[in-house]
Coordinates of C-alpha atoms in Angstrom, one line a residue:
X1 CA -0.1 0.2 0.0
X2 CA 1.4 3.4 -1.0
X3 CA 1.2 5.5 2.0
X4 CA 0.2 8.8 -0.3
X5 CA 0.0 12.2 1.2
X6 CA -3.9 13.0 1.5
X7 CA -4.2 16.4 3.3
X8 CA -2.0 18.8 4.8
X9 CA -3.5 21.4 7.3
X10 CA -0.9 24.3 7.9
X11 CA -1.2 27.1 10.6
X12 CA -4.9 26.6 10.5
X13 CA -6.9 29.5 12.7
X14 CA -10.5 29.5 12.8
X15 CA -12.5 32.3 15.1
X16 CA -15.6 33.2 16.1
X17 CA -17.3 36.4 17.0
X18 CA -18.8 36.3 20.3
X19 CA -20.4 39.5 22.3
X20 CA -17.5 41.8 20.7
X21 CA -14.9 39.3 21.5
X22 CA -13.0 37.2 18.8
X23 CA -12.6 33.7 20.2
X24 CA -9.8 31.6 18.3
X25 CA -11.9 28.0 18.5
X26 CA -8.8 26.7 16.4
X27 CA -5.3 28.3 16.9
X28 CA -2.5 28.0 14.6
X29 CA -2.6 23.7 14.3
X30 CA -0.9 22.0 11.8
X31 CA -1.1 18.2 10.8
X32 CA -0.8 15.5 7.8
X33 CA -3.0 12.9 7.0
X34 CA -2.0 9.6 4.7
X35 CA -3.6 7.4 2.7
X36 CA -4.9 4.1 4.7
X37 CA -3.6 6.2 7.9
X38 CA -6.2 6.9 10.7
X39 CA -5.3 10.1 12.5
X40 CA -7.0 10.3 16.3
X41 CA -8.0 14.0 17.4
X42 CA -8.8 14.0 21.1
X43 CA -9.7 16.5 23.6
X44 CA -12.9 17.9 25.8
X45 CA -15.9 19.8 24.6
X46 CA -14.4 23.3 23.4
X47 CA -11.1 21.7 22.6
X48 CA -11.6 22.7 18.7
X49 CA -11.5 19.1 17.4
X50 CA -14.8 19.9 15.7
X51 CA -14.3 22.8 14.5
X52 CA -11.1 21.6 12.8
X53 CA -13.3 19.4 10.8
X54 CA -15.5 21.7 9.8
X55 CA -13.2 24.0 8.5
X56 CA -11.5 21.3 6.6
X57 CA -15.4 20.6 5.1
X58 CA -15.3 24.4 4.7
X59 CA -18.8 24.6 7.1
X60 CA -18.0 27.4 9.1
X61 CA -20.8 29.4 9.5
X62 CA -20.2 33.1 8.3
X63 CA -21.0 34.9 10.4
X64 CA -20.2 34.5 13.0
X65 CA -17.2 32.0 12.3
X66 CA -14.7 32.6 9.5
X67 CA -11.4 30.8 8.8
X68 CA -9.0 33.6 9.2
X69 CA -5.7 31.6 8.6
X70 CA -3.8 29.2 7.4
X71 CA -4.2 26.4 4.3
X72 CA -6.0 23.3 3.9
X73 CA -4.5 21.3 1.2
X74 CA -5.9 18.0 -0.1
X75 CA -4.1 16.2 -2.7
X76 CA -6.4 14.7 -5.1
X77 CA -6.0 12.0 -7.4
X78 CA -7.4 13.7 -10.3
X79 CA -6.9 17.2 -9.8
X80 CA -3.4 17.4 -7.7
X81 CA -2.9 19.9 -4.9
X82 CA -6.0 21.8 -4.4
X83 CA -6.3 24.5 -1.4
X84 CA -9.6 23.8 -0.2
X85 CA -9.7 27.6 1.3
X86 CA -9.6 29.2 -2.0
X87 CA -12.7 27.2 -3.4
X88 CA -16.3 28.9 -4.2
X89 CA -18.8 27.3 -2.4
X90 CA -19.9 25.9 -5.6
X91 CA -16.4 24.2 -6.2
X92 CA -16.7 22.6 -2.9
X93 CA -19.4 21.0 -3.5
X94 CA -18.0 18.4 -5.9
X95 CA -15.6 17.6 -3.0
X96 CA -18.0 17.2 -0.2
X97 CA -19.1 13.6 0.1
X98 CA -17.4 12.6 -3.2
X99 CA -13.7 12.8 -2.0
X100 CA -13.9 14.1 1.4
X101 CA -16.8 12.7 3.3
X102 CA -18.0 12.9 7.0
X103 CA -20.1 11.4 9.7
X104 CA -21.4 13.4 12.2
X105 CA -21.8 12.3 16.2
X106 CA -25.9 12.5 16.1
X107 CA -27.3 10.8 13.1
X108 CA -30.7 11.5 14.0
X109 CA -30.0 15.3 13.5
X110 CA -27.9 14.4 10.5
X111 CA -30.4 12.1 8.6
X112 CA -34.1 13.8 6.8
X113 CA -37.0 12.7 9.0
X114 CA -39.5 12.9 6.0
X115 CA -37.1 10.8 3.4
X116 CA -36.7 7.0 4.1
X117 CA -33.4 5.7 4.6
X118 CA -32.7 4.5 1.1
X119 CA -33.9 7.6 -0.4
X120 CA -31.1 9.5 1.3
X121 CA -28.6 7.0 0.5
X122 CA -29.6 7.3 -3.3
X123 CA -29.7 11.0 -3.6
X124 CA -26.1 11.3 -2.7
X125 CA -25.1 8.7 -5.0
X126 CA -27.2 10.3 -7.8
X127 CA -25.8 13.6 -7.1
X128 CA -22.6 13.0 -7.1
X129 CA -22.0 9.7 -9.6
X130 CA -24.7 10.8 -12.3
X131 CA -26.2 7.1 -12.4
X132 CA -29.8 5.9 -13.3
X133 CA -32.4 5.4 -10.1
X134 CA -32.4 1.6 -10.6
X135 CA -28.5 1.9 -10.5
X136 CA -28.7 3.9 -7.3
X137 CA -31.3 1.7 -5.4
X138 CA -28.7 -1.3 -6.3
X139 CA -25.6 0.7 -5.0
X140 CA -27.7 1.5 -2.0
X141 CA -28.6 -1.8 -0.8
X142 CA -24.9 -3.0 -1.6
X143 CA -24.0 -0.3 0.5
X144 CA -26.4 -1.5 3.7
X145 CA -25.0 -5.1 3.2
X146 CA -21.4 -4.1 3.6
X147 CA -22.3 -1.9 7.0
X148 CA -23.9 -5.3 7.7
X149 CA -27.3 -3.8 8.6
X150 CA -30.0 -6.5 9.2
X151 CA -32.6 -6.7 6.4
X152 CA -31.3 -3.9 4.1
X153 CA -34.8 -4.1 1.8
X154 CA -36.7 -3.1 5.1
X155 CA -34.0 -0.8 6.2
X156 CA -34.1 0.9 2.7
X157 CA -37.8 1.5 3.1
X158 CA -38.2 2.8 6.6
X159 CA -37.5 5.9 8.1
X160 CA -34.9 7.1 10.5
X161 CA -37.2 7.5 13.7
X162 CA -38.0 3.4 12.9
X163 CA -34.8 2.0 13.3
X164 CA -32.1 2.1 16.4
X165 CA -29.2 4.4 17.0
X166 CA -26.4 1.8 16.1
X167 CA -28.6 1.3 12.7
X168 CA -28.7 5.1 12.2
X169 CA -25.1 5.2 12.4
X170 CA -24.9 2.4 9.8
X171 CA -27.1 4.4 7.5
X172 CA -24.6 7.3 7.9
X173 CA -21.5 5.4 7.1
X174 CA -23.1 3.7 3.8
X175 CA -24.0 7.5 2.9
X176 CA -20.5 8.5 3.8
X177 CA -19.0 5.8 1.7
X178 CA -21.3 5.7 -1.2
X179 CA -18.6 7.6 -3.2
X180 CA -15.4 5.9 -2.3
X181 CA -14.2 9.1 -0.6
X182 CA -10.4 9.4 0.0
X183 CA -11.0 11.2 3.5
X184 CA -13.4 10.2 5.8
X185 CA -14.1 12.6 8.6
X186 CA -15.9 10.6 11.6
X187 CA -16.9 13.2 14.5
X188 CA -17.8 11.3 17.8
X189 CA -19.7 8.6 15.7
X190 CA -19.9 6.2 18.7
X191 CA -20.0 8.4 21.4
X192 CA -24.0 7.6 22.2
X193 CA -23.8 3.8 21.0
X194 CA -23.6 0.6 23.2
X195 CA -20.0 -0.7 23.3
X196 CA -20.6 -3.9 21.6
X197 CA -22.5 -1.9 18.5
X198 CA -19.7 0.5 19.1
X199 CA -17.0 -2.1 18.6
X200 CA -19.0 -3.2 15.3
X201 CA -19.1 0.1 14.2
X202 CA -15.2 0.6 14.8
X203 CA -14.2 -2.8 13.0
X204 CA -16.6 -1.7 10.1
X205 CA -14.9 1.7 9.7
X206 CA -11.3 -0.6 9.8
X207 CA -12.5 -3.0 7.0
X208 CA -13.7 -0.3 4.9
X209 CA -10.5 1.6 5.3
X210 CA -8.6 -1.4 4.3
X211 CA -10.9 -1.9 1.0
X212 CA -10.9 1.4 0.0
X213 CA -7.4 2.8 1.5
X214 CA -9.1 5.6 3.0
X215 CA -7.3 8.1 5.3
X216 CA -9.5 8.4 8.3
X217 CA -9.6 11.4 11.1
X218 CA -11.5 10.0 14.1
X219 CA -12.5 12.8 16.6
X220 CA -13.4 11.7 19.8
X221 CA -13.1 12.5 23.7
X222 CA -12.5 9.0 24.4
X223 CA -8.6 8.1 24.3
X224 CA -9.7 4.0 24.7
X225 CA -11.6 4.4 21.4
X226 CA -8.5 6.1 20.1
X227 CA -6.0 3.2 21.2
X228 CA -8.4 0.7 19.0
X229 CA -8.3 2.8 15.9
X230 CA -5.7 5.1 15.5
X231 CA -2.1 5.2 14.1
X232 CA -1.4 8.9 14.9
X233 CA -2.6 10.9 17.6
X234 CA -3.4 14.7 18.2
X235 CA -4.3 15.9 21.5
X236 CA -6.2 19.7 21.6
X237 CA -6.7 21.6 24.5
X238 CA -8.4 25.3 24.0
X239 CA -7.8 25.4 20.2
X240 CA -4.1 24.3 20.2
X241 CA -2.4 21.1 19.7
X242 CA -0.5 20.4 22.9
X243 CA 0.8 16.9 21.8
X244 CA 1.0 14.7 18.9
X245 CA 2.7 11.6 18.4
X246 CA 2.0 8.0 17.4
X247 CA -0.7 6.0 19.2
X248 CA 2.0 4.1 21.4
X249 CA 4.1 7.1 22.1
X250 CA 1.1 8.9 23.5
X251 CA -0.2 5.9 25.4
X252 CA 3.1 5.0 26.7
X253 CA 4.9 8.3 27.4
X254 CA 2.3 11.2 27.7
X255 CA 4.3 14.6 27.7
X256 CA 1.8 17.4 28.6
X257 CA -0.3 17.2 31.5
X258 CA -3.4 17.5 30.0
X259 CA -2.8 14.0 27.9
X260 CA -1.8 12.4 31.2
X261 CA -5.2 13.9 32.9
X262 CA -7.4 12.6 30.1
X263 CA -5.6 9.2 30.4
X264 CA -5.8 8.8 34.2
X265 CA -9.4 9.5 34.5
X266 CA -10.8 6.6 32.4
X267 CA -12.3 4.2 34.9
X268 CA -9.7 1.3 34.9
X269 CA -11.1 -2.3 34.7
X270 CA -8.2 -4.2 36.2
X271 CA -8.4 -1.8 39.4
X272 CA -10.8 -0.8 42.1
X273 CA -10.4 3.2 42.3
X274 CA -11.6 5.3 45.5
X275 CA -11.9 8.0 43.1
X276 CA -11.1 9.0 39.6
X277 CA -7.9 10.8 38.8
X278 CA -9.0 14.1 37.2
X279 CA -7.1 16.6 35.0
X280 CA -6.8 19.0 37.9
X281 CA -4.6 16.3 39.3
X282 CA -1.7 17.3 36.7
X283 CA -2.2 21.0 35.7
X284 CA -3.6 24.0 37.1
X285 CA -3.5 27.4 36.7
X286 CA -1.2 30.6 38.1
X287 CA -2.8 33.9 39.0
X288 CA -2.0 34.9 35.5
X289 CA -3.7 31.9 33.7
X290 CA -0.9 30.4 32.6
X291 CA -1.1 26.7 32.7
X292 CA 1.3 25.2 35.7
X293 CA 2.2 21.6 35.3
X294 CA 1.7 19.2 38.5
X295 CA 4.7 16.8 38.2
X296 CA 3.0 13.0 38.4
X297 CA 2.6 10.3 36.1
X298 CA -0.7 8.7 35.2
X299 CA 0.3 5.4 37.2
X300 CA 1.0 7.3 40.7
X301 CA -2.0 9.5 40.0
X302 CA -3.9 6.2 39.8
X303 CA -2.1 3.9 42.1
X304 CA -2.6 6.4 45.1
X305 CA -6.4 5.8 45.2
X306 CA -6.5 2.4 44.9
X307 CA -8.6 0.1 47.1
X308 CA -7.2 -3.4 48.2
X309 CA -9.5 -6.3 48.0
X310 CA -9.5 -6.4 51.6
X311 CA -10.5 -3.0 52.3
X312 CA -13.2 -3.5 49.7
X313 CA -14.7 -6.7 51.5
X314 CA -14.7 -4.8 54.9
X315 CA -16.7 -2.2 53.4
X316 CA -19.2 -4.8 51.9
X317 CA -19.2 -6.6 55.3
X318 CA -20.6 -3.4 57.0
X319 CA -23.0 -2.6 54.0
X320 CA -24.7 -5.9 53.7
X321 CA -25.2 -6.2 57.4
X322 CA -27.7 -3.1 57.0
X323 CA -31.6 -3.4 56.3
X324 CA -33.0 -3.5 52.6
X325 CA -34.3 -0.1 51.6
X326 CA -35.9 -1.8 48.2
X327 CA -36.9 -5.3 47.1
X328 CA -38.4 -6.2 43.8
X329 CA -40.1 -9.4 43.5
X330 CA -41.0 -11.0 40.0
X331 CA -41.2 -7.5 38.2
X332 CA -42.7 -7.6 34.7
X333 CA -43.5 -4.4 32.5
X334 CA -45.1 -5.1 28.9
X335 CA -46.1 -2.9 26.5
X336 CA -48.7 -3.6 23.7
X337 CA -46.7 -4.4 20.1
X338 CA -49.9 -5.5 17.7
X339 CA -53.5 -5.1 18.2
X340 CA -56.4 -7.0 16.5
X341 CA -59.1 -5.3 14.4
X342 CA -61.4 -5.0 17.7
X343 CA -58.3 -3.8 19.7
X344 CA -57.4 -6.3 21.5
X345 CA -53.5 -6.9 22.2
X346 CA -52.3 -10.0 20.1
X347 CA -48.4 -9.6 21.0
X348 CA -46.6 -7.9 23.6
X349 CA -43.0 -6.3 24.0
X350 CA -41.7 -7.4 27.3
X351 CA -39.4 -5.0 28.2
X352 CA -39.0 -6.0 31.8
X353 CA -39.4 -10.0 32.2
X354 CA -39.8 -11.7 35.4
X355 CA -36.8 -9.5 37.2
X356 CA -36.1 -9.8 40.9
X357 CA -33.2 -8.4 43.3
X358 CA -32.7 -6.6 46.5
X359 CA -30.8 -3.4 47.2
X360 CA -29.6 -2.4 50.6
X361 CA -29.4 0.7 52.3
X362 CA -26.0 2.8 50.8
X363 CA -25.5 0.4 48.3
X364 CA -25.0 1.6 44.6
X365 CA -26.4 -1.2 42.4
X366 CA -25.2 -0.9 38.9
X367 CA -27.8 -2.3 35.8
X368 CA -25.8 -2.7 32.6
X369 CA -26.7 -4.0 29.0
X370 CA -27.3 -2.7 25.7
X371 CA -29.8 -0.5 24.6
X372 CA -33.4 -2.2 24.4
X373 CA -32.5 -4.7 27.2
X374 CA -34.9 -3.2 29.8
X375 CA -32.8 -1.1 32.3
X376 CA -34.0 2.2 31.8
X377 CA -37.8 0.5 31.9
X378 CA -37.1 -1.2 34.9
X379 CA -35.6 2.4 36.7
X380 CA -38.8 3.9 35.6
X381 CA -41.3 0.8 36.7
X382 CA -39.5 1.3 40.4
X383 CA -40.6 4.8 40.4
X384 CA -43.6 4.0 38.7
X385 CA -43.3 6.5 36.2
X386 CA -44.2 3.4 34.1
X387 CA -46.7 0.9 35.8
X388 CA -45.7 -2.6 36.0
X389 CA -47.9 -5.7 34.6
X390 CA -47.1 -8.1 37.3
X391 CA -45.0 -8.1 40.4
X392 CA -44.2 -6.3 43.8
X393 CA -41.9 -3.2 44.8
X394 CA -41.2 -2.8 48.4
X395 CA -39.6 0.7 49.8
X396 CA -38.7 0.7 53.0
X397 CA -41.2 -2.3 53.5
X398 CA -44.0 0.0 51.7
X399 CA -45.7 -1.8 48.9
X400 CA -45.4 0.9 46.3
X401 CA -48.1 -1.0 44.3
X402 CA -50.7 -0.7 46.6
X403 CA -50.0 3.2 48.0
X404 CA -52.7 5.8 47.1
X405 CA -51.7 8.4 44.6
X406 CA -51.6 10.9 47.5
X407 CA -49.2 8.9 49.5
X408 CA -47.1 7.8 46.2
X409 CA -46.6 11.5 45.5
X410 CA -45.6 12.2 48.9
X411 CA -42.9 9.4 49.0
X412 CA -41.6 10.4 45.9
X413 CA -39.5 13.3 47.8
X414 CA -37.7 10.1 49.2
X415 CA -36.8 8.6 45.6
X416 CA -35.3 10.8 42.7
X417 CA -34.0 9.8 39.3
X418 CA -31.1 11.9 37.3
X419 CA -32.0 11.6 33.6
X420 CA -29.4 11.0 31.0
X421 CA -30.2 14.3 29.3
X422 CA -29.7 17.3 31.7
X423 CA -30.9 20.0 28.8
X424 CA -34.4 18.6 28.3
X425 CA -34.7 17.8 32.0
X426 CA -34.7 21.4 32.5
X427 CA -37.2 24.2 31.7
X428 CA -35.1 26.3 29.3
X429 CA -37.2 29.5 30.6
X430 CA -36.7 28.9 34.3
X431 CA -33.6 30.0 35.9
X432 CA -31.1 27.2 37.7
X433 CA -32.3 28.6 41.2
X434 CA -36.2 28.2 40.0
X435 CA -35.6 24.8 38.9
X436 CA -34.2 23.6 41.8
X437 CA -37.0 25.3 44.1
X438 CA -39.3 24.2 42.4
X439 CA -39.6 20.5 44.0
X440 CA -39.0 22.3 47.2
X441 CA -42.3 24.2 46.9
X442 CA -44.3 21.2 45.6
X443 CA -43.8 19.2 48.9
X444 CA -43.5 21.8 51.0
X445 CA -39.6 21.6 52.1
X446 CA -38.6 24.8 54.2
X447 CA -41.2 27.4 55.4
X448 CA -40.4 30.4 53.0
X449 CA -38.8 31.1 49.7
X450 CA -35.8 33.3 51.3
X451 CA -34.9 29.7 53.1
X452 CA -35.1 28.0 50.0
X453 CA -33.1 30.4 48.1
X454 CA -30.4 29.9 51.0
X455 CA -30.7 26.0 50.6
X456 CA -30.7 26.2 46.7
X457 CA -26.9 28.3 47.1
X458 CA -25.7 25.8 49.5
X459 CA -26.7 23.1 47.2
X460 CA -25.2 24.7 44.3
X461 CA -21.6 24.7 46.2
X462 CA -22.2 21.2 47.3
X463 CA -22.1 20.6 43.5
X464 CA -19.3 22.2 42.5
X465 CA -21.3 25.5 41.1
X466 CA -21.2 28.8 42.1
X467 CA -23.8 31.7 44.0
X468 CA -24.0 33.7 40.8
X469 CA -25.5 30.8 38.9
X470 CA -28.6 31.1 40.6
X471 CA -30.1 33.4 38.2
X472 CA -28.8 31.9 35.1
X473 CA -30.4 29.9 32.6
X474 CA -29.9 26.1 31.4
X475 CA -28.2 27.0 27.8
X476 CA -25.7 29.4 29.7
X477 CA -24.1 26.2 31.1
X478 CA -22.1 23.0 29.7
X479 CA -23.1 19.7 29.8
X480 CA -21.2 18.8 32.8
X481 CA -22.8 22.0 34.6
X482 CA -26.2 21.5 33.4
X483 CA -25.8 17.7 34.8
X484 CA -24.5 18.9 38.3
X485 CA -27.5 21.2 38.3
X486 CA -29.5 18.2 37.8
X487 CA -28.0 16.1 40.7
X488 CA -28.4 19.6 42.9
X489 CA -32.0 19.4 42.3
X490 CA -32.3 16.0 43.2
X491 CA -30.8 16.6 46.4
X492 CA -33.2 19.7 47.1
X493 CA -35.6 17.1 48.6
X494 CA -33.2 15.2 50.9
X495 CA -33.9 11.9 49.1
X496 CA -32.7 8.5 50.1
X497 CA -32.4 6.7 46.6
X498 CA -31.6 7.9 43.6
X499 CA -31.4 6.3 40.4
X500 CA -29.2 7.4 37.9
X501 CA -30.3 6.8 34.2
X502 CA -27.2 7.1 32.0
X503 CA -26.8 10.3 33.9
X504 CA -22.9 10.4 32.6
X505 CA -22.9 8.7 29.1
X506 CA -23.1 12.0 27.0
X507 CA -20.3 13.8 28.7
X508 CA -16.4 14.2 28.1
X509 CA -14.7 11.6 29.9
X510 CA -12.9 14.4 32.1
X511 CA -16.3 15.7 33.2
X512 CA -17.7 12.3 33.5
X513 CA -14.6 11.7 36.0
X514 CA -15.8 14.7 37.9
X515 CA -19.3 13.9 38.0
X516 CA -18.9 10.2 39.2
X517 CA -16.8 11.3 41.9
X518 CA -19.1 13.9 42.9
X519 CA -21.9 11.1 43.0
X520 CA -19.8 9.0 45.1
X521 CA -18.8 11.8 47.6
X522 CA -22.3 12.8 48.0
X523 CA -23.2 9.1 48.9
X524 CA -20.6 9.0 51.5
X525 CA -22.1 12.4 52.8
X526 CA -25.6 11.8 53.0
X527 CA -25.8 8.0 53.3
X528 CA -27.9 7.6 49.6
X529 CA -28.4 4.6 48.0
X530 CA -28.1 4.6 44.4
X531 CA -29.3 2.3 41.2
X532 CA -26.7 3.5 38.5
X533 CA -27.8 2.5 34.9
X534 CA -25.2 2.6 32.0
X535 CA -24.4 0.6 28.9
X536 CA -20.7 1.4 29.6
X537 CA -19.7 -1.6 32.0
X538 CA -16.6 0.2 33.1
X539 CA -18.1 3.0 34.4
X540 CA -21.1 0.9 36.0
X541 CA -18.1 -1.4 37.5
X542 CA -16.0 1.7 39.0
X543 CA -19.5 3.0 40.4
X544 CA -21.2 -0.3 41.3
X545 CA -21.0 -2.6 44.9
X546 CA -23.0 -5.1 42.9
X547 CA -23.9 -5.4 39.2
X548 CA -26.9 -6.6 37.5
X549 CA -26.4 -7.4 33.9
X550 CA -29.8 -7.3 31.5
X551 CA -30.5 -8.8 28.3
X552 CA -33.7 -8.8 26.7
X553 CA -35.9 -7.9 29.6
X554 CA -34.2 -10.7 31.9
X555 CA -31.2 -10.7 34.2
X556 CA -28.3 -12.5 32.9
X557 CA -26.2 -12.6 35.9
X558 CA -26.0 -10.6 39.0
X559 CA -23.4 -10.3 41.5
X560 CA -20.3 -8.3 43.1
X561 CA -19.0 -6.1 40.4
X562 CA -15.3 -6.9 40.5
X563 CA -16.4 -10.9 40.6
X564 CA -18.6 -10.6 37.2
X565 CA -15.9 -8.5 35.6
X566 CA -13.1 -10.9 36.5
X567 CA -15.3 -13.9 36.1
X568 CA -18.4 -13.5 33.8
X569 CA -20.5 -16.3 33.8
X570 CA -22.4 -16.1 31.0
X571 CA -21.7 -15.3 27.1
X572 CA -23.6 -12.4 26.8
X573 CA -21.7 -10.8 29.6
X574 CA -18.1 -11.7 28.3
X575 CA -19.4 -10.5 25.0
X576 CA -20.2 -7.0 26.8
X577 CA -16.7 -7.4 28.4
X578 CA -14.8 -7.8 25.2
X579 CA -16.0 -4.9 23.3
X580 CA -14.9 -2.2 26.0
X581 CA -12.2 -0.5 24.3
X582 CA -9.4 -1.0 27.0
X583 CA -6.5 1.0 25.6
X584 CA -3.6 -1.1 27.0
X585 CA 0.0 -1.1 25.6
X586 CA -0.2 -4.8 24.7
X587 CA -3.5 -3.9 22.8
X588 CA -1.7 -1.1 21.0
X589 CA 0.8 -3.4 20.1
X590 CA -1.4 -6.2 18.9
X591 CA -3.4 -3.6 16.7
X592 CA 0.0 -2.1 15.5
X593 CA 1.2 -6.0 14.4
X594 CA -2.2 -6.5 12.7
X595 CA -2.0 -3.2 10.9
X596 CA 1.6 -4.0 9.6
X597 CA 0.7 -7.4 8.5
X598 CA -2.3 -6.0 6.5
X599 CA -0.1 -3.6 4.8
X600 CA 2.4 -6.1 3.8
X601 CA -0.2 -8.2 2.3
X602 CA -1.9 -5.3 0.4
X603 CA 1.6 -4.3 -1.0

């Protein structure tokens, strides 16, 4: 395989006007991409990685944004060197999709909801390749087979809302691959996917890269994914490239404190930690705002917070001597799937199918499984946000299913939930202070609004926010800050039991570490009991005392979280564990060896 140069980005600067200020979202960055190479671009939200990709595609909205400096040189097989910055919008359209394709993070917002999946891919093929409608249809079906979509004929006919997130992402990949592009830009394409679906998508991208000798730019905040996929890594922080090198160099010997922080804050699978290291453990700012490195290696940071097996066993001996706070017995939650002409249900979706377990006071019980396994429905059923079809639920020995609505409403202050998407959980027209005060007013907590305001300010400080945030609106905060606001609102009623439903899955890995540490600190301070729901087994393992693995509405296995990871009892659990991007050096070496062998075979 020839390692031809595909893309050169030289001293790129992209700016945005904001309230009279000029913000450099991308600040003088340079890199190259070769045919058959994958470059991983990592960093937190706001680091400039997505703006870099949009700059290459010439999709920066002007105003308020503009590319104010640098060159973006694309080496076309047919047209030679082309500076994409100098092309008109009309000229650029012949390159987008045709030679440089992009997969966006959220496929639902990238696909048109009023057109079928097949029609949308056909449109891209007919636009760039000038083929007949019949040929475009055949090519679309062939692409759907290549990306391993089940029943391509059915997917061709259905609309985006009728298929799963992983299937929508495969449709987007098929669309991106429809013109055999030389460069594929993938912007967080697997962030919201289950680990098993994510692994399938990553394997698919590598397979297509090998077949078409593409160059791939893979943008993510997850260094574990980068370890599985990339040859070269570029770490971005506040618009600048702070470190770049081969994937092995970055993982084995990170130089910049920010890179060390990103590597350290991923929940480890082979150790039990008291808390996760965060970026602030490696870097701080002086009085002038300059970065000051805190000399520490990743292993030193991780080893300083390890819990030994003996310590863990002592904690559990105390924990499981306590009373049970929650008891579930044979819970079934079914939803109608099909009905007869007369309205009688003929087929049910068994979302939760005969589930039983107990939760002890002060315990964190993890619920893990793929999308559709029933874990979220079970969480909502426990709170009676979904009514169960059968079974019994006891909370502090009260039979929840026999409570009158008024009694259940009164009990809800003891049972709270933190949802996955903090933005949709908050009223955009209510200030943060009003959002947190509202449940306090409903349940008559404290005597006056003045006392409630003081309590809200205290809660904001508890979750790492400030008094000035009281009068601001949700859109003025980052995703991590909004999740902290939702946590503060859950705490406002002094609950005993909290369900965290995918509450960190959409957060950057560094912000995720902060929120997970916060949840554990609050648990120790206020003696909470958690059910922690996630499709990410590494996060669930870090948070949980015991773990429940669910599959198709049923429990696959339940037990100590460390024991399930170290000695899984079912094929399904083993598949979940094997799909987790681990980012270990031996895995990176093996990946490099396979790629080298493939290159020799191709050559």
